[in-house]
Amino acid sequence: MAILVTGGARSGKSAFAEQYAMRAGTRGIYVATCQPYDEEMIDRIGKHRLDRDGSGFPWVTAEEPYDAAGLLHRLGEQAAQDAKDGIDLPVVLIDCLTLWLTNWLLRIEQDPLGHDRLAEETTKLLDAVTHFPGKLIIVTNEVGDGIVPAYPLGRRFRDEAGRLNQRAAAICDRVFLVTAGIPVELKALAYRWDEPS
């Protein structure tokens, strides 16, 4: 089962995703996609790790800024083996999809074939999400509600993030929007095209 949790900055989406994971399983794997580009990010990452360690829930952190698809495949293979051996499967939480996207956009920014590479990596990741055999929670950001960015990379990020979020939401079983710390399950509220108008 895959769940997408989206919302704006400081909306409470990561806290909700962690609480959801703690209720959905007995242990978790936290896939961190953030790269520590500066001191503030290093401090932020450290605080998040301390918060998880202090939660009382057994988290294992896996830092993976680029190959989230490969990591999901490896975790899926381990989950299949654990299931055969009767071992309780961990909940996997990826935080976050938009940082993963940022990492790739910065890596390929000067590459003329970058658009193709990003499409390839996105497809690999979404395929891994689709085929993941366990409980998977993915955090992402809503970035399209603000102003149009003034520079090309910012506009590309906004557009790519919107497309990525739509594709991820389509394949996830549940999608939550968190605003002001309040989660709302979107798929349950979604308009159905087969309903009468």
XYZ file of N, CA and C in Angstrom:
591
model
N 0.848 -1.181 0.000
C 0.000 0.000 0.000
C 0.885 1.232 0.000
N 0.665 2.136 -0.926
C 1.425 3.379 -1.007
C 0.527 4.557 -0.658
N 1.073 5.458 0.139
C 0.340 6.632 0.599
C 1.173 7.860 0.281
N 0.559 8.882 -0.286
C 1.222 10.150 -0.575
C 0.714 11.193 0.409
N 1.659 11.938 1.000
C 1.318 13.007 1.935
C 1.897 14.299 1.373
N 1.037 15.245 1.065
C 1.480 16.493 0.472
C 1.005 17.680 1.311
N 1.603 18.817 1.056
C 1.241 20.039 1.761
C 2.325 21.077 1.539
N 2.099 22.267 2.034
C 3.062 23.341 1.902
C 4.169 23.238 2.942
N 5.100 24.184 2.882
C 6.197 24.237 3.857
C 5.631 24.436 5.253
N 6.152 23.666 6.187
C 5.754 23.757 7.604
C 4.254 23.525 7.809
N 3.670 22.708 6.957
C 2.239 22.402 7.072
C 1.967 21.307 8.090
N 3.001 20.547 8.460
C 2.834 19.418 9.363
C 2.806 18.081 8.651
N 3.144 18.090 7.353
C 3.040 16.859 6.566
C 4.026 15.782 7.014
N 5.273 16.158 7.324
C 6.246 15.151 7.762
C 5.865 14.570 9.115
N 5.421 15.424 10.024
C 4.989 14.939 11.343
C 3.804 13.988 11.191
N 2.853 14.329 10.321
C 1.718 13.446 10.081
C 2.187 12.118 9.494
N 3.088 12.171 8.502
C 3.581 10.947 7.866
C 4.280 10.048 8.882
N 5.072 10.629 9.771
C 5.756 9.840 10.797
C 4.749 9.224 11.766
N 3.748 9.990 12.184
C 2.725 9.456 13.084
C 1.939 8.326 12.405
N 1.635 8.518 11.136
C 0.920 7.481 10.377
C 1.756 6.209 10.338
N 3.055 6.359 10.058
C 3.956 5.199 9.999
C 3.996 4.474 11.340
N 4.054 5.223 12.436
C 4.138 4.619 13.761
C 2.874 3.847 14.122
N 1.757 4.224 13.514
C 0.511 3.506 13.763
C 0.321 2.340 12.787
N 1.047 2.370 11.678
C 0.881 1.360 10.632
C 1.837 0.177 10.774
N 2.849 0.308 11.617
C 3.819 -0.776 11.746
C 4.530 -0.745 13.084
N 5.414 -1.706 13.259
C 6.157 -1.801 14.518
C 7.589 -1.280 14.392
N 8.018 -1.026 13.165
C 9.343 -0.448 12.921
C 9.313 0.234 11.564
N 10.285 1.129 11.341
C 10.259 1.876 10.101
C 11.633 2.124 9.507
N 11.641 2.321 8.219
C 12.841 2.751 7.494
C 12.544 4.129 6.951
N 13.356 5.090 7.357
C 13.179 6.483 6.967
C 14.163 6.781 5.837
N 13.652 6.986 4.638
C 14.487 7.286 3.477
C 14.585 8.795 3.358
N 15.764 9.321 3.680
C 16.006 10.765 3.664
C 16.640 11.143 2.333
N 15.994 12.035 1.594
C 16.510 12.434 0.283
C 17.269 13.757 0.324
N 17.269 14.410 1.479
C 17.898 15.731 1.604
C 19.420 15.624 1.570
N 20.041 16.564 0.886
C 21.497 16.678 0.911
C 21.873 17.920 1.724
N 22.868 17.778 2.591
C 23.262 18.914 3.438
C 24.156 19.895 2.676
N 23.529 20.864 2.010
C 24.285 21.826 1.209
C 24.942 22.920 2.049
N 24.436 23.149 3.271
C 24.992 24.221 4.096
C 24.799 23.875 5.574
N 25.314 24.732 6.448
C 25.262 24.479 7.894
C 23.827 24.406 8.406
N 22.967 25.265 7.894
C 21.579 25.252 8.350
C 20.920 23.919 8.032
N 21.195 23.376 6.832
C 20.618 22.080 6.461
C 21.208 20.966 7.310
N 22.497 21.042 7.626
C 23.115 20.034 8.491
C 22.434 20.042 9.856
N 22.205 21.240 10.406
C 21.518 21.361 11.701
C 20.088 20.826 11.617
N 19.399 21.141 10.544
C 18.008 20.700 10.370
C 17.942 19.171 10.297
N 18.845 18.585 9.517
C 18.883 17.121 9.390
C 19.158 16.483 10.751
N 20.102 17.057 11.493
C 20.429 16.538 12.823
C 19.241 16.599 13.772
N 18.502 17.700 13.718
C 17.322 17.840 14.584
C 16.264 16.806 14.231
N 16.021 16.608 12.934
C 15.040 15.604 12.517
C 15.447 14.210 12.985
N 16.737 13.905 12.873
C 17.218 12.588 13.309
C 17.021 12.417 14.810
N 17.345 13.466 15.588
C 17.140 13.403 17.042
C 15.662 13.227 17.389
N 14.788 13.932 16.668
C 13.349 13.797 16.905
C 12.895 12.364 16.656
N 13.371 11.755 15.559
C 12.990 10.368 15.267
C 13.537 9.431 16.336
N 14.797 9.636 16.728
C 15.402 8.781 17.749
C 14.662 8.891 19.078
N 14.132 10.071 19.371
C 13.426 10.290 20.625
C 11.959 9.912 20.587
N 11.468 9.442 19.448
C 10.046 9.139 19.300
C 9.636 7.837 19.982
N 10.608 6.985 20.282
C 10.287 5.682 20.854
C 9.945 4.642 19.801
N 9.909 5.039 18.546
C 9.627 4.132 17.440
C 10.962 3.762 16.797
N 11.191 2.473 16.535
C 12.488 2.080 15.967
C 12.623 2.417 14.478
N 13.277 3.544 14.215
C 13.555 3.976 12.848
C 14.985 3.588 12.470
N 15.160 3.171 11.229
C 16.475 3.057 10.614
C 16.486 4.091 9.500
N 17.501 4.959 9.483
C 17.574 6.000 8.458
C 18.463 5.541 7.312
N 17.959 5.703 6.099
C 18.724 5.424 4.882
C 18.779 6.725 4.087
N 19.969 7.272 3.917
C 20.121 8.509 3.155
C 20.304 8.160 1.686
N 19.386 8.624 0.863
C 19.428 8.308 -0.569
C 18.918 9.486 -1.380
N 19.831 10.389 -1.785
C 19.397 11.584 -2.519
C 19.036 11.340 -3.986
N 19.521 10.247 -4.582
C 19.298 10.024 -6.010
C 18.601 8.697 -6.337
N 19.125 7.600 -5.820
C 18.651 6.283 -6.246
C 17.564 5.731 -5.330
N 16.511 6.505 -5.138
C 15.386 6.043 -4.317
C 14.734 4.819 -4.949
N 14.708 4.754 -6.276
C 14.122 3.592 -6.960
C 14.910 2.334 -6.636
N 16.222 2.408 -6.744
C 17.058 1.246 -6.434
C 16.908 0.813 -4.989
N 16.849 1.786 -4.083
C 16.672 1.465 -2.670
C 15.322 0.785 -2.440
N 14.261 1.281 -3.059
C 12.956 0.648 -2.912
C 12.958 -0.774 -3.437
N 13.647 -1.018 -4.544
C 13.743 -2.384 -5.076
C 14.457 -3.292 -4.073
N 15.562 -2.804 -3.503
C 16.303 -3.619 -2.528
C 15.453 -3.873 -1.280
N 14.774 -2.832 -0.806
C 13.912 -2.995 0.364
C 12.746 -3.933 0.061
N 12.238 -3.883 -1.156
C 11.156 -4.788 -1.564
C 11.608 -6.233 -1.577
N 12.817 -6.474 -2.072
C 13.363 -7.837 -2.072
C 13.535 -8.339 -0.642
N 14.028 -7.454 0.245
C 14.193 -7.838 1.651
C 12.831 -8.095 2.298
N 11.843 -7.273 1.953
C 10.496 -7.453 2.500
C 9.911 -8.796 2.071
N 10.136 -9.172 0.822
C 9.621 -10.455 0.334
C 10.253 -11.606 1.114
N 11.554 -11.505 1.370
C 12.235 -12.543 2.146
C 11.745 -12.559 3.587
N 11.594 -11.373 4.181
C 11.108 -11.284 5.565
C 9.707 -11.882 5.686
N 8.868 -11.610 4.695
C 7.503 -12.154 4.728
C 7.529 -13.674 4.715
N 8.419 -14.258 3.903
C 8.564 -15.720 3.862
C 9.017 -16.265 5.209
N 9.882 -15.500 5.885
C 10.425 -15.936 7.171
C 9.538 -15.559 8.349
N 8.382 -14.938 8.074
C 7.458 -14.559 9.128
C 7.894 -13.348 9.936
N 8.782 -12.541 9.383
C 9.274 -11.342 10.060
C 8.360 -10.167 9.720
N 7.975 -9.405 10.729
C 7.117 -8.242 10.538
C 7.815 -7.225 9.635
N 7.106 -6.745 8.621
C 7.715 -5.828 7.649
C 7.747 -4.406 8.187
N 8.817 -3.669 7.889
C 8.861 -2.268 8.308
C 8.015 -1.390 7.392
N 7.561 -0.279 7.925
C 6.936 0.763 7.114
C 8.077 1.589 6.535
N 8.013 1.896 5.251
C 9.036 2.715 4.614
C 8.457 4.102 4.378
N 9.198 5.119 4.818
C 8.767 6.506 4.654
C 9.838 7.251 3.858
N 9.462 7.812 2.726
C 10.375 8.624 1.913
C 10.062 10.092 2.166
N 11.053 10.841 2.619
C 10.870 12.271 2.894
C 12.071 13.017 2.309
N 11.933 13.671 1.170
C 10.685 13.864 0.472
C 10.929 13.814 -1.034
N 9.838 13.691 -1.757
C 9.872 13.570 -3.213
C 10.404 14.832 -3.882
N 10.038 15.999 -3.383
C 10.488 17.235 -4.025
C 11.974 17.507 -3.773
N 12.524 17.035 -2.649
C 13.978 17.146 -2.460
C 14.701 16.203 -3.416
N 14.144 15.008 -3.624
C 14.706 14.076 -4.606
C 14.730 14.745 -5.983
N 13.622 15.389 -6.343
C 13.538 16.090 -7.617
C 14.562 17.215 -7.692
N 14.702 17.984 -6.634
C 15.697 19.068 -6.589
C 17.094 18.526 -6.836
N 17.434 17.431 -6.180
C 18.764 16.830 -6.355
C 19.025 16.511 -7.823
N 18.021 15.907 -8.472
C 18.197 15.549 -9.877
C 18.253 16.780 -10.781
N 17.420 17.763 -10.518
C 17.444 18.971 -11.348
C 18.791 19.686 -11.247
N 19.348 19.749 -10.057
C 20.660 20.390 -9.897
C 21.756 19.570 -10.568
N 21.643 18.266 -10.526
C 22.652 17.391 -11.141
C 22.646 17.529 -12.662
N 21.465 17.656 -13.255
C 21.368 17.635 -14.721
C 21.175 19.016 -15.329
N 21.242 20.056 -14.512
C 20.917 21.407 -14.978
C 21.676 21.806 -16.242
N 22.927 21.470 -16.340
C 23.742 21.876 -17.497
C 23.829 20.796 -18.572
N 23.112 19.705 -18.398
C 23.178 18.579 -19.326
C 22.116 18.736 -20.412
N 22.513 18.769 -21.705
C 21.512 18.909 -22.766
C 20.549 17.723 -22.824
N 20.960 16.575 -22.286
C 20.083 15.406 -22.248
C 19.387 15.275 -20.894
N 19.467 16.320 -20.087
C 18.933 16.283 -18.731
C 17.451 15.992 -18.650
N 16.680 16.535 -19.599
C 15.235 16.309 -19.567
C 14.932 14.819 -19.700
N 15.648 14.156 -20.616
C 15.452 12.718 -20.810
C 15.867 11.945 -19.560
N 16.959 12.341 -18.954
C 17.441 11.635 -17.755
C 16.454 11.792 -16.609
N 15.908 12.990 -16.431
C 14.933 13.207 -15.370
C 13.678 12.366 -15.620
N 13.214 12.320 -16.840
C 12.035 11.508 -17.174
C 12.306 10.033 -16.879
N 13.513 9.581 -17.220
C 13.893 8.182 -16.975
C 13.922 7.872 -15.475
N 14.541 8.755 -14.697
C 14.639 8.535 -13.247
C 13.259 8.607 -12.590
N 12.416 9.512 -13.051
C 11.067 9.629 -12.515
C 10.271 8.357 -12.780
N 10.361 7.847 -13.997
C 9.652 6.612 -14.347
C 10.154 5.450 -13.500
N 11.470 5.363 -13.292
C 12.025 4.294 -12.457
C 11.495 4.374 -11.034
N 11.444 5.583 -10.493
C 10.974 5.744 -9.118
C 9.492 5.386 -9.005
N 8.679 5.882 -9.908
C 7.247 5.601 -9.836
C 6.959 4.119 -10.062
N 7.750 3.463 -10.900
C 7.612 2.021 -11.089
C 7.960 1.282 -9.797
N 9.005 1.740 -9.114
C 9.378 1.116 -7.842
C 8.290 1.306 -6.796
N 7.668 2.469 -6.783
C 6.553 2.722 -5.856
C 5.401 1.776 -6.166
N 5.063 1.646 -7.445
C 3.950 0.795 -7.864
C 4.151 -0.651 -7.432
N 5.376 -1.132 -7.513
C 5.648 -2.548 -7.250
C 6.162 -2.828 -5.838
N 6.226 -1.802 -5.002
C 6.724 -2.035 -3.646
C 5.731 -2.905 -2.878
N 6.184 -4.003 -2.262
C 5.253 -4.962 -1.661
C 4.768 -4.609 -0.258
N 5.368 -3.636 0.381
C 4.994 -3.320 1.756
C 4.272 -2.000 1.881
N 4.230 -1.508 3.126
C 3.612 -0.209 3.398
C 4.627 0.887 3.107
N 4.217 1.840 2.270
C 5.102 2.901 1.814
C 4.394 4.239 1.957
N 5.063 5.185 2.603
C 4.536 6.541 2.764
C 5.513 7.496 2.105
N 5.009 8.374 1.260
C 5.858 9.311 0.533
C 5.410 10.733 0.858
N 6.344 11.554 1.290
C 6.064 12.960 1.571
C 6.503 13.785 0.366
N 5.703 14.781 0.016
C 6.054 15.693 -1.070
C 5.539 17.087 -0.725
N 5.904 18.060 -1.524
C 5.497 19.447 -1.294
C 4.571 19.930 -2.387
N 3.590 20.719 -2.004
C 2.771 21.448 -2.961
C 3.491 22.765 -3.221
N 3.921 22.980 -4.451
C 4.709 24.188 -4.746
C 4.040 25.105 -5.763
N 2.915 24.706 -6.307
C 2.314 25.483 -7.385
C 1.293 26.516 -6.954
N 1.099 26.712 -5.661
C 0.084 27.656 -5.198
C 0.608 29.072 -5.040
N 1.905 29.265 -5.219
C 2.484 30.593 -5.025
C 2.690 31.327 -6.333
N 3.598 32.273 -6.302
C 3.888 33.074 -7.489
C 4.709 32.274 -8.493
N 4.713 32.703 -9.725
C 5.536 32.078 -10.759
C 6.987 32.462 -10.487
N 7.882 31.463 -10.366
C 9.294 31.792 -10.108
C 9.872 32.692 -11.198
N 10.815 33.542 -10.816
C 11.378 34.540 -11.726
C 12.506 33.995 -12.597
N 12.938 32.774 -12.352
C 14.085 32.243 -13.092
C 13.732 30.876 -13.685
N 14.389 30.500 -14.793
C 14.007 29.277 -15.524
C 14.072 27.997 -14.687
N 15.125 27.805 -13.889
C 15.219 26.573 -13.105
C 14.081 26.496 -12.093
N 13.716 27.615 -11.487
C 12.598 27.639 -10.545
C 11.284 27.272 -11.216
N 11.072 27.784 -12.433
C 9.852 27.453 -13.163
C 9.843 25.974 -13.558
N 11.005 25.474 -13.952
C 11.062 24.056 -14.314
C 10.791 23.183 -13.087
N 11.380 23.562 -11.943
C 11.145 22.810 -10.715
C 9.649 22.777 -10.384
N 9.015 23.939 -10.432
C 7.582 24.016 -10.120
C 6.774 23.111 -11.045
N 7.066 23.169 -12.341
C 6.332 22.365 -13.313
C 6.594 20.871 -13.114
N 7.871 20.504 -12.942
C 8.217 19.092 -12.758
C 7.626 18.550 -11.465
N 7.641 19.357 -10.402
C 7.078 18.917 -9.124
C 5.575 18.688 -9.255
N 4.893 19.582 -9.939
C 3.459 19.400 -10.140
C 3.144 18.132 -10.910
N 3.902 17.891 -11.980
C 3.680 16.667 -12.770
C 4.010 15.419 -11.959
N 5.128 15.453 -11.215
C 5.537 14.314 -10.403
C 4.486 14.017 -9.332
N 3.983 15.058 -8.672
C 2.964 14.852 -7.644
C 1.691 14.241 -8.229
N 1.285 14.698 -9.417
C 0.093 14.130 -10.053
C 0.284 12.651 -10.363
N 1.450 12.304 -10.890
C 1.710 10.903 -11.240
C 1.800 10.037 -9.986
N 2.435 10.570 -8.945
C 2.540 9.812 -7.695
C 1.157 9.619 -7.077
N 0.349 10.670 -7.068
C -0.996 10.572 -6.490
C -1.844 9.545 -7.234
N -1.670 9.457 -8.544
C -2.461 8.526 -9.342
C -2.187 7.072 -8.967
N -0.960 6.764 -8.559
C -0.613 5.361 -8.263
C -0.703 5.027 -6.779
N -0.867 6.031 -5.932
C -0.957 5.770 -4.494
C -2.395 5.430 -4.104
N -2.524 4.573 -3.105
C -3.837 4.147 -2.642
C -4.576 5.260 -1.908
N -3.825 6.044 -1.155
C -4.405 7.154 -0.408
C -3.525 8.378 -0.608
N -4.153 9.563 -0.602
C -3.425 10.820 -0.743
C -3.957 11.779 0.316
N -3.049 12.269 1.150
C -3.422 13.218 2.194
C -2.856 14.589 1.865
N -3.653 15.618 2.061
C -3.203 17.000 2.023
C -3.180 17.482 3.467
N -2.036 18.005 3.905
C -1.921 18.520 5.268
C -1.772 20.031 5.185
N -2.685 20.729 5.854
C -2.662 22.186 5.920
C -2.858 22.587 7.371
N -1.969 23.452 7.882
C -2.049 23.909 9.278
C -2.127 22.739 10.244
N -1.421 21.652 9.903
C -1.382 20.484 10.759
C -2.594 19.577 10.677
N -3.523 19.878 9.787
C -4.757 19.098 9.673
C -4.712 18.272 8.392
N -4.715 16.946 8.507
C -4.703 16.098 7.313
C -6.109 15.843 6.773
N -6.233 15.898 5.468
C -7.483 15.581 4.782
C -7.162 14.535 3.723
N -7.951 13.467 3.673
C -7.713 12.408 2.697
C -8.401 12.788 1.384
N -7.600 13.086 0.364
C -8.131 13.655 -0.874
C -8.860 12.660 -1.768
N -8.359 11.440 -1.863
C -8.997 10.499 -2.787
C -10.426 10.177 -2.359
N -10.674 10.190 -1.070
C -12.035 9.942 -0.585
C -12.973 11.078 -0.980
N -12.431 12.284 -1.145
C -13.240 13.456 -1.487
C -13.254 13.767 -2.979
N -12.450 13.068 -3.733
C -12.264 13.411 -5.146
C -13.545 13.240 -5.956
N -13.755 14.158 -6.884
C -14.872 14.064 -7.823
C -14.655 12.862 -8.726
N -15.701 12.116 -8.959
C -15.647 10.943 -9.845
C -16.295 11.306 -11.167
N -15.568 11.117 -12.265
C -16.095 11.471 -13.585
C -17.289 10.617 -13.985
N -17.441 9.456 -13.367
C -18.576 8.594 -13.710
C -19.839 8.971 -12.936
N -19.737 9.947 -12.022
C -20.907 10.394 -11.288
C -21.728 11.343 -12.155
N -23.040 11.365 -11.958
C -23.848 12.323 -12.737
C -23.531 13.746 -12.336
N -23.653 14.681 -13.307
C -23.358 16.082 -12.991
C -24.547 16.762 -12.351
